[in-house]
mmCIF file of C-alpha atoms in Angstrom:
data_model
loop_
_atom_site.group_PDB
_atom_site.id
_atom_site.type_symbol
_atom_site.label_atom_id
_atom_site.label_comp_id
_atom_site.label_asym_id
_atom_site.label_seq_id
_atom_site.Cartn_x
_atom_site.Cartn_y
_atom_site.Cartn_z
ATOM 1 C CA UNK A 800 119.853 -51.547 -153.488
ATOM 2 C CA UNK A 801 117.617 -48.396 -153.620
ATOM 3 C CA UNK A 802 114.010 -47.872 -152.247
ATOM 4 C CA UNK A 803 112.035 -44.299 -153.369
ATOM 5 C CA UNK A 804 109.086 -43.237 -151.617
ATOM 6 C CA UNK A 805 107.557 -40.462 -153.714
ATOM 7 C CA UNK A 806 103.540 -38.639 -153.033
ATOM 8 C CA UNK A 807 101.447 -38.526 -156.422
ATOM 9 C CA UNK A 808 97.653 -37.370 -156.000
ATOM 10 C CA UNK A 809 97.045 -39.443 -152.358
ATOM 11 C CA UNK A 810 99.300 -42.544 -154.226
ATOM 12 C CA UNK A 811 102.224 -43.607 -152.785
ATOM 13 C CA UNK A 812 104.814 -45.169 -155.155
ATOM 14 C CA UNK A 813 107.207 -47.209 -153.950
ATOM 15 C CA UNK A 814 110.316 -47.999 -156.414
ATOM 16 C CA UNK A 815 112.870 -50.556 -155.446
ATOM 17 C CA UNK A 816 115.631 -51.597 -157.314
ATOM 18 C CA UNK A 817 118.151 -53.938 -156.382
ATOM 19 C CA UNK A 818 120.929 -55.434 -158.839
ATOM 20 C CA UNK A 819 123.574 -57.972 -156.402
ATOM 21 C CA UNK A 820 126.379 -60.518 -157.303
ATOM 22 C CA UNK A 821 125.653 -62.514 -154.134
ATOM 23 C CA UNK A 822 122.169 -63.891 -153.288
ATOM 24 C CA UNK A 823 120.197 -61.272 -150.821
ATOM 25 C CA UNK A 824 117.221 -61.195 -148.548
ATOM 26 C CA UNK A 825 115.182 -57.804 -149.228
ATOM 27 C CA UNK A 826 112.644 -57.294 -146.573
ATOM 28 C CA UNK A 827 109.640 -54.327 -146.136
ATOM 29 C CA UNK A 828 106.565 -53.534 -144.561
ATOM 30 C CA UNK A 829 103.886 -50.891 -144.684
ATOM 31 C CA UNK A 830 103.677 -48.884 -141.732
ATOM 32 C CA UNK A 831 100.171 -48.676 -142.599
ATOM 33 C CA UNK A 832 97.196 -50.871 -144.189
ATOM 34 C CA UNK A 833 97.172 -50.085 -148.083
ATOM 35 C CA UNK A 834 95.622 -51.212 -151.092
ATOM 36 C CA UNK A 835 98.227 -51.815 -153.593
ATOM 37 C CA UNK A 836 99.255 -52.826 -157.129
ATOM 38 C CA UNK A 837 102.708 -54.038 -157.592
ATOM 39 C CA UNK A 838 104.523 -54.248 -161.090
ATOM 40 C CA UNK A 839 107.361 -56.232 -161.759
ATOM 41 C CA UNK A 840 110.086 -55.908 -164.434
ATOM 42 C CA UNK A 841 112.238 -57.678 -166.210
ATOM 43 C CA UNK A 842 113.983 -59.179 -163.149
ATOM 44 C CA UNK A 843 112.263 -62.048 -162.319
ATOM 45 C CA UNK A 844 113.183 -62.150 -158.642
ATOM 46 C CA UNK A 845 111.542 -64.734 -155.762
ATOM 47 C CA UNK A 846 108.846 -63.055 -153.659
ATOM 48 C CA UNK A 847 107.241 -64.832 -149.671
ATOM 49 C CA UNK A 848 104.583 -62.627 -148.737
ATOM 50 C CA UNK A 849 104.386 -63.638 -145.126
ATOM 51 C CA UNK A 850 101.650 -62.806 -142.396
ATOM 52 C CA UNK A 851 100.952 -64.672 -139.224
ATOM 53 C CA UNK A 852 101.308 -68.439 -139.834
ATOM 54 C CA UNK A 853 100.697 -68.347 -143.481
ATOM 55 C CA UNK A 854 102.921 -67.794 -146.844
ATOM 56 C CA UNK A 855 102.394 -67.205 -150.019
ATOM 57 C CA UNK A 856 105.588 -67.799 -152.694
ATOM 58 C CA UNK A 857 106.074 -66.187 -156.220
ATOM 59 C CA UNK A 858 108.881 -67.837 -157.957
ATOM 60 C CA UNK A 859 108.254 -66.322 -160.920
ATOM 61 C CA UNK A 860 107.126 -62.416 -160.904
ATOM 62 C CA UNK A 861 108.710 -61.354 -164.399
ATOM 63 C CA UNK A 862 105.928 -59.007 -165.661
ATOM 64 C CA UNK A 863 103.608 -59.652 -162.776
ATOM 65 C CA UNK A 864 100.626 -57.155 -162.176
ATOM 66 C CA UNK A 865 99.869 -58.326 -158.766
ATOM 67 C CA UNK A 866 97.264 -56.514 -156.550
ATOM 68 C CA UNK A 867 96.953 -56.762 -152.858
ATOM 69 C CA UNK A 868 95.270 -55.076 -149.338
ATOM 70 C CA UNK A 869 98.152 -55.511 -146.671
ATOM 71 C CA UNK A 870 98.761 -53.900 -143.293
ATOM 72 C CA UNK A 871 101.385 -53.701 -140.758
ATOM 73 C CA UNK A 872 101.487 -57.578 -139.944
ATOM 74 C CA UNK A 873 102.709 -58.949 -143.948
ATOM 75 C CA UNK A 874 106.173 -58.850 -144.573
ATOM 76 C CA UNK A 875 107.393 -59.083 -148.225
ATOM 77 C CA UNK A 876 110.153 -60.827 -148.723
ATOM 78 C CA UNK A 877 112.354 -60.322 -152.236
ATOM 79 C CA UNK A 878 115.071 -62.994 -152.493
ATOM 80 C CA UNK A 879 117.430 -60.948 -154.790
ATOM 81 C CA UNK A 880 120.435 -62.557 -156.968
ATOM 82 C CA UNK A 881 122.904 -61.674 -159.889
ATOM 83 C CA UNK A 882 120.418 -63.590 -162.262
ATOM 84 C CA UNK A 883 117.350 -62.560 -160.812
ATOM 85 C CA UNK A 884 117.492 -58.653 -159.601
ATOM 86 C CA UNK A 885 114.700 -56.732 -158.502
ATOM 87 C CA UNK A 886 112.715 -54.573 -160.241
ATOM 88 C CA UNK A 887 109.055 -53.318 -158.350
ATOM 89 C CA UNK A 888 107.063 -50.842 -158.784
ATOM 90 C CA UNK A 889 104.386 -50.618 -156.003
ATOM 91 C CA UNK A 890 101.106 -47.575 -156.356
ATOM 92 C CA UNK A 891 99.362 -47.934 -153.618
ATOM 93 C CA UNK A 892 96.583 -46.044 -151.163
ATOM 94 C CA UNK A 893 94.556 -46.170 -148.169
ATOM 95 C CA UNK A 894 91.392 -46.915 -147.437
ATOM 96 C CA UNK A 895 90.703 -43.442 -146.226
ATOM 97 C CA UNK A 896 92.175 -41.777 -149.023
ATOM 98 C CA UNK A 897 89.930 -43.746 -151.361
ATOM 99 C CA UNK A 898 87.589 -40.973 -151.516
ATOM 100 C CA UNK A 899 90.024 -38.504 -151.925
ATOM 101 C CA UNK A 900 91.467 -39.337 -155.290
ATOM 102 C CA UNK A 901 90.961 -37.391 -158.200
ATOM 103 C CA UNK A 902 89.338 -38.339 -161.915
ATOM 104 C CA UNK A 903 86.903 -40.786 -159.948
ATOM 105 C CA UNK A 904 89.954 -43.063 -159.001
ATOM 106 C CA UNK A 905 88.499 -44.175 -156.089
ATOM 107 C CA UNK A 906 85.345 -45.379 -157.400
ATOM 108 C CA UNK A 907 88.087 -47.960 -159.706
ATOM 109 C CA UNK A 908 89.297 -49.611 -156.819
ATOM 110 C CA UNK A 909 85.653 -50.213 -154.814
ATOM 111 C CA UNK A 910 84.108 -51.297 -158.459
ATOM 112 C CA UNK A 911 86.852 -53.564 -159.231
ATOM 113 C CA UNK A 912 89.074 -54.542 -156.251
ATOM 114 C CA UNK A 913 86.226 -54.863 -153.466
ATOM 115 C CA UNK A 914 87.499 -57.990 -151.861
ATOM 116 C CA UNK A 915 90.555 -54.947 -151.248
ATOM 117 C CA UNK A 916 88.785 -52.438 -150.022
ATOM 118 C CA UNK A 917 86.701 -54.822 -147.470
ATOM 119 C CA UNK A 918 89.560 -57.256 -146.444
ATOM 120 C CA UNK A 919 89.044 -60.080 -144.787
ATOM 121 C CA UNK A 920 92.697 -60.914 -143.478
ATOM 122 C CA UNK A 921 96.014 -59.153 -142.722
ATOM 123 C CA UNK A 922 96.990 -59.753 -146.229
ATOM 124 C CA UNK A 923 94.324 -60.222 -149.231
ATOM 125 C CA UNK A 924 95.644 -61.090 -152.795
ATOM 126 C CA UNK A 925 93.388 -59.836 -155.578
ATOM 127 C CA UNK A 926 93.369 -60.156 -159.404
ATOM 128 C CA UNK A 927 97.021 -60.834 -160.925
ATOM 129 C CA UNK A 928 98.425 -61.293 -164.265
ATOM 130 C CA UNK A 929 100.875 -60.794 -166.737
ATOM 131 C CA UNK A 930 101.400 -57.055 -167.961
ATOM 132 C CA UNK A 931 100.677 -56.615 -171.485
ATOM 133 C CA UNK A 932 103.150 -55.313 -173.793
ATOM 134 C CA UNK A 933 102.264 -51.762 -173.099
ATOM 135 C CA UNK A 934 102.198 -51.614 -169.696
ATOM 136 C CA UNK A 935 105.663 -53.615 -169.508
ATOM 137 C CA UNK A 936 107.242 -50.625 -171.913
ATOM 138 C CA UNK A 937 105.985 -48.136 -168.821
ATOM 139 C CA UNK A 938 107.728 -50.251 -166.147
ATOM 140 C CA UNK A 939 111.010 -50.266 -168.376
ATOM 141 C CA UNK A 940 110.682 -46.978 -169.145
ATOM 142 C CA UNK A 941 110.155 -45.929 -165.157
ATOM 143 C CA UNK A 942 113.291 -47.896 -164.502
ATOM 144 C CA UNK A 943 115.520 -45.691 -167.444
ATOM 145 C CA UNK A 944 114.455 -42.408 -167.253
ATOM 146 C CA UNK A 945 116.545 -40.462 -168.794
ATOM 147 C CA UNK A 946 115.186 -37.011 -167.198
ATOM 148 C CA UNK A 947 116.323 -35.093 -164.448
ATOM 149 C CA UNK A 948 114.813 -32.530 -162.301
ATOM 150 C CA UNK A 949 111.314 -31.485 -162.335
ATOM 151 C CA UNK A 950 111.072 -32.896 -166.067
ATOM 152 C CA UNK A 951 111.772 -36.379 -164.634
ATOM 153 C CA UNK A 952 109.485 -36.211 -162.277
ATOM 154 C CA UNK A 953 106.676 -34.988 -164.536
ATOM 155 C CA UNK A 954 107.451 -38.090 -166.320
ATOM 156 C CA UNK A 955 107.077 -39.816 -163.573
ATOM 157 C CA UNK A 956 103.811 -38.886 -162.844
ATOM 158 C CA UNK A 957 102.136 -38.813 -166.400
ATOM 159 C CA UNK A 958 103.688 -42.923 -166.957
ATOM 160 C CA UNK A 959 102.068 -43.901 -163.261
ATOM 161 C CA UNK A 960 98.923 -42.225 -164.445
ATOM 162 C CA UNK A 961 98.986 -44.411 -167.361
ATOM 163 C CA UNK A 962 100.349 -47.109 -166.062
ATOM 164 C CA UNK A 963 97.355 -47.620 -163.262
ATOM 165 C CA UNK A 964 94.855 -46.872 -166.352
ATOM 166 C CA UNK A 965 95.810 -49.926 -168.590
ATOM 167 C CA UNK A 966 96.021 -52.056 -165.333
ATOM 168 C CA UNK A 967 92.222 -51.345 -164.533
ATOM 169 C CA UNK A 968 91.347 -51.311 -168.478
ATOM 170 C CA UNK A 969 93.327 -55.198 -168.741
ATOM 171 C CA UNK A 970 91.708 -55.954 -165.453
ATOM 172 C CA UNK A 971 87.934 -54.706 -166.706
ATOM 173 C CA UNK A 972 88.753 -56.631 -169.874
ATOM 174 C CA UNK A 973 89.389 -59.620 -168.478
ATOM 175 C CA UNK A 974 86.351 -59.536 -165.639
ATOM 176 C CA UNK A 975 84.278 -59.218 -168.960
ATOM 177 C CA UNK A 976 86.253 -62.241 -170.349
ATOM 178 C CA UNK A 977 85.161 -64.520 -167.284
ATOM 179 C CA UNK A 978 81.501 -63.109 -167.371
ATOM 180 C CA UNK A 979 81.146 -63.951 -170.948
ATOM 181 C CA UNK A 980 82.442 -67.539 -169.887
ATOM 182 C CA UNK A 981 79.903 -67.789 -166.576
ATOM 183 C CA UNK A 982 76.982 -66.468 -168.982
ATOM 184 C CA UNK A 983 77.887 -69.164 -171.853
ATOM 185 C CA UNK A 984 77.179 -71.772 -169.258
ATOM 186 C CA UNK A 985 73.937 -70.295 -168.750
ATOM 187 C CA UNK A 986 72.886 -70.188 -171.752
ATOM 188 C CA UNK A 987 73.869 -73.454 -173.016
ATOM 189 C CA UNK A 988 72.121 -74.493 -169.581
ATOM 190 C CA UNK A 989 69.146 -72.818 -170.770
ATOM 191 C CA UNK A 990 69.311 -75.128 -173.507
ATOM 192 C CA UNK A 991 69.382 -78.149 -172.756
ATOM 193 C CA UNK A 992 66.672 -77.322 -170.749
ATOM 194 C CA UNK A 993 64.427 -76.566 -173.942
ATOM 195 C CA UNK A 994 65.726 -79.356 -175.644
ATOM 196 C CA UNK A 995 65.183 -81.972 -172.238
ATOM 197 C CA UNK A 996 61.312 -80.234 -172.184
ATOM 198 C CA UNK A 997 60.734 -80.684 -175.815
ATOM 199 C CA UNK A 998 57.359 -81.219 -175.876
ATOM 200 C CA UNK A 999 56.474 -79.021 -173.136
ATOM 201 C CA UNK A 1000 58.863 -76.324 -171.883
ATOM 202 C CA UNK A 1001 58.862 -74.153 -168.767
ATOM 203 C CA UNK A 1002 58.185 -70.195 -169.198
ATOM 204 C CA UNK A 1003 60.724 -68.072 -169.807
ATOM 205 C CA UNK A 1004 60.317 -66.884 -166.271
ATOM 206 C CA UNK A 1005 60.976 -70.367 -165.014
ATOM 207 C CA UNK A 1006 64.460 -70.573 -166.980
ATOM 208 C CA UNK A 1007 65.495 -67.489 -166.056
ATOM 209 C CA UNK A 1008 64.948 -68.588 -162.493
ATOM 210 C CA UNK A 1009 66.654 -72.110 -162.707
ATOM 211 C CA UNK A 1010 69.645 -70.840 -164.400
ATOM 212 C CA UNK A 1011 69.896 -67.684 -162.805
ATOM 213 C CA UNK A 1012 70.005 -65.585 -165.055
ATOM 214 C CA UNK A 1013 67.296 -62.010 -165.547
ATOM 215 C CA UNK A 1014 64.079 -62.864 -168.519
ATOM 216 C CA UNK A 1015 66.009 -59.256 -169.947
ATOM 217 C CA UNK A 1016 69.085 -61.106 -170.177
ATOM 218 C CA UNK A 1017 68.291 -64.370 -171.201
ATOM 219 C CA UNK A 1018 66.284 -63.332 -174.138
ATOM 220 C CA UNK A 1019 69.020 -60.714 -175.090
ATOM 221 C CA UNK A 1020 71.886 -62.751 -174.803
ATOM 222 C CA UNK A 1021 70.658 -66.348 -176.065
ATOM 223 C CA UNK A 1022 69.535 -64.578 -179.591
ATOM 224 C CA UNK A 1023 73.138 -62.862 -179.726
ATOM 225 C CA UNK A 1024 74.795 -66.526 -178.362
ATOM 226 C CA UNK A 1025 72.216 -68.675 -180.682
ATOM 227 C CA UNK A 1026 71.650 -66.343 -183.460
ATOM 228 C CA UNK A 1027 67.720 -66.737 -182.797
ATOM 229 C CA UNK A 1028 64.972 -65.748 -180.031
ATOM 230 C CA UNK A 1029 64.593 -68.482 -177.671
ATOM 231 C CA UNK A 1030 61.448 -69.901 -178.608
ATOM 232 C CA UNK A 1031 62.165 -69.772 -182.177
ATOM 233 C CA UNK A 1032 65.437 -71.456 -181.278
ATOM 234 C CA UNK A 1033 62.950 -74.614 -179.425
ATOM 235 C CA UNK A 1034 60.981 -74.486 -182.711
ATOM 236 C CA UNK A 1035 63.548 -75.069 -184.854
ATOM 237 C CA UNK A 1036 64.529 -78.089 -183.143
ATOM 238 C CA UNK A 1037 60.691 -79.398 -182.557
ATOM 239 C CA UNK A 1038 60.835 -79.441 -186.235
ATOM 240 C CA UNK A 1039 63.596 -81.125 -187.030
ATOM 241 C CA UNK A 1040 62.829 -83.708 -184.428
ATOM 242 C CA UNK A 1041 59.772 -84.479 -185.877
ATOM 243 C CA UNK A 1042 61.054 -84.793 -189.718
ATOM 244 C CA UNK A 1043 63.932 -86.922 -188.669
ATOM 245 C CA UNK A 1044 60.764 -89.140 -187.046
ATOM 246 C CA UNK A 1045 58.385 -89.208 -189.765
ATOM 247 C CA UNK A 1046 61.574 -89.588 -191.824
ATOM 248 C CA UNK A 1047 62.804 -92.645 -190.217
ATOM 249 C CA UNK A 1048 59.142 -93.938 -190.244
ATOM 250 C CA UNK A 1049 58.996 -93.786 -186.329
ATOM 251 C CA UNK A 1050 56.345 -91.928 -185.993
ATOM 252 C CA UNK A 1051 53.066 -90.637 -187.580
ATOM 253 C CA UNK A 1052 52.564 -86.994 -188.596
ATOM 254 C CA UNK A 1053 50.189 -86.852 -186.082
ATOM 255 C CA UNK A 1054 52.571 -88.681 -183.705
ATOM 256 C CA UNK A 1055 54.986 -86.850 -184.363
ATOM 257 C CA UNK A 1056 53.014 -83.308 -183.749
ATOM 258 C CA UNK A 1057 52.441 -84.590 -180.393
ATOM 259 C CA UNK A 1058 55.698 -86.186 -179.758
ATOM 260 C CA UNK A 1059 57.647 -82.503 -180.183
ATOM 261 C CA UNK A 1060 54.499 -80.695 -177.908
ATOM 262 C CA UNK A 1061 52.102 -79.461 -181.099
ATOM 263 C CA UNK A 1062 48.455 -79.853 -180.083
ATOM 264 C CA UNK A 1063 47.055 -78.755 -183.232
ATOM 265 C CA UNK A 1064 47.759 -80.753 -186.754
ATOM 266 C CA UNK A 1065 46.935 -77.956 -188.578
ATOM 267 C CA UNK A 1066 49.830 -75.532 -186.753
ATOM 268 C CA UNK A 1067 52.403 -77.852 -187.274
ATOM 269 C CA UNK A 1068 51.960 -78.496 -190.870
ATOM 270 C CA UNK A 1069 52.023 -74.843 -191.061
ATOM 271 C CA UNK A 1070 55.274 -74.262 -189.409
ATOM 272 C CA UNK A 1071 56.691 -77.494 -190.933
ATOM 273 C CA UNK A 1072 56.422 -75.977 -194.362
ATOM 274 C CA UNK A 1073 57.392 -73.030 -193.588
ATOM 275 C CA UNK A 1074 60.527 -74.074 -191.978
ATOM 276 C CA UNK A 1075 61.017 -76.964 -195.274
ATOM 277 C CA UNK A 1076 59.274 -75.760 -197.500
ATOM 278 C CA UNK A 1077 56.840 -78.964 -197.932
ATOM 279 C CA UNK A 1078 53.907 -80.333 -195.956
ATOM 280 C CA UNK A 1079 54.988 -83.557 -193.556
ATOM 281 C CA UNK A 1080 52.871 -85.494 -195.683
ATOM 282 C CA UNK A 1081 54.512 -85.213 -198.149
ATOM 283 C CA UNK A 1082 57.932 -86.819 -196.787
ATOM 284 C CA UNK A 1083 59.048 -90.341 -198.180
#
């Protein structure tokens, strides 16, 4: 079993390796509160992260990005065997040194890892998932190198580099993912708003407000998610509500005008042509 502490740019990596025939208990702390990432490879070993009176298990850390604020109180426990050895790769800093990292490094973490940087407990868990391809070749590779000397550790430092730049770039991506999904809900909320106010709908300013979402935004975004403005998208339907009534002989033109919020005749045969490309009237 082998444990590497090595200094990169106000980053401490931490590189343990352990490969066993019987079943072992590999234990650590930090000796001081960190912000972390951890990388797992290919070995697939169990991990207890305990702190006071609470636990948290991984049985299953193959290719886990796994990102965490812990301090002196959180013990990590790796349960290493001959089928399952251990493999971690740990970059971490300190609050304090935040602001000392170069290429705007720190800014990363308070951006993106914020429930991190302001913990809340001994031990905070923050976004986690499964390395991509790419960033699963790095971990390999950090765990083969084939260098020696100053070379190696060159290496070293140009594969962590890259390594901590996919993780944010995968971890951007999929914050944008979930955002997408939390606006999509918005939008179709804004919906079915329009369609439940047919005949008379609140002001864009009243939408935005009930579904939370900026007048900048909403009009943006629903013409990208829709393919039309909002109000043009409410038209559309008003229109097609009211042929599929005159259509079905259950309403009047002038019923149906009303019916779908149209206070002039004269408007709505206007729009219903142009949308058709025939009067109401003339509908059998």
């Amino acid at each position: 079993m082998t444990r590497d502490i090595i200094d990169i740019n106000d980053f401490i990596i931490l590189v343990e390796e352990a490969k066993v025939n019987v079943a072992t208990i590999d234990s650590c702390y930090f000796e001081e509160p960190l912000i972390a990432v951890a990388f797992y490879g290919s070995g697939n070993v169990d991990l207890k992260v305990k702190y006071g009176d609470k636990q948290k298990d991984f049985n299953h850390t193959k290719g886990l990005a796994l990102s965490f604020f812990a301090n002196d109180k959180v013990e990590f426990v790796h349960t290493v065997s001959s089928s399952k050895p251990l493999e971690c790769l740990v970059i971490a800093t300190s609050i304090k040194a935040l602001d000392k990292l170069p290429n705007e490094e720190g800014e990363l973490f308070g951006e993106m890892l914020d429930q991190l940087v302001n913990p809340s407990d001994h031990y905070v868990e923050g976004p986690s998932f499964i390395m991509t391809p790419e960033m699963q070749t790095i971990v390999d590779s950090l765990f083969n190198i084939q260098y020696q000397g100053k070379t190696k550790m060159m290496f070293f430092r140009s594969q962590i580099t890259t390594l901590l730049s996919h993780f944010f770039g995968q971890l951007a991506s999929l914050q944008t993912d979930n955002l997408r999904i939390q606006e999509r809900k918005k939008l179709n909320q804004a919906k079915e708003i329009l369609l439940q106010n047919i005949d008379n709908p609140p002001s864009l300013n009243e939408i935005s407000k009930q579904i939370g979402l900026n007048t900048f935004k909403l009009k943006k975004d629903f013409k990208a998610y829709f393919g039309v403005p909002v109000f043009k998208y409410l038209q559309n339907e008003r229109l097609t509500l009211a042929h599929k009534l005159i259509r079905n002989q259950d309403a009047t033109v002038q019923e149906a005008a009303w019916h779908v919020g149209y206070e002039s005749l004269s408007s709505f045969s206007n729009a219903f042509e142009k949308k058709f490309g025939y009067r109401p009237s003339q509908i059998k």
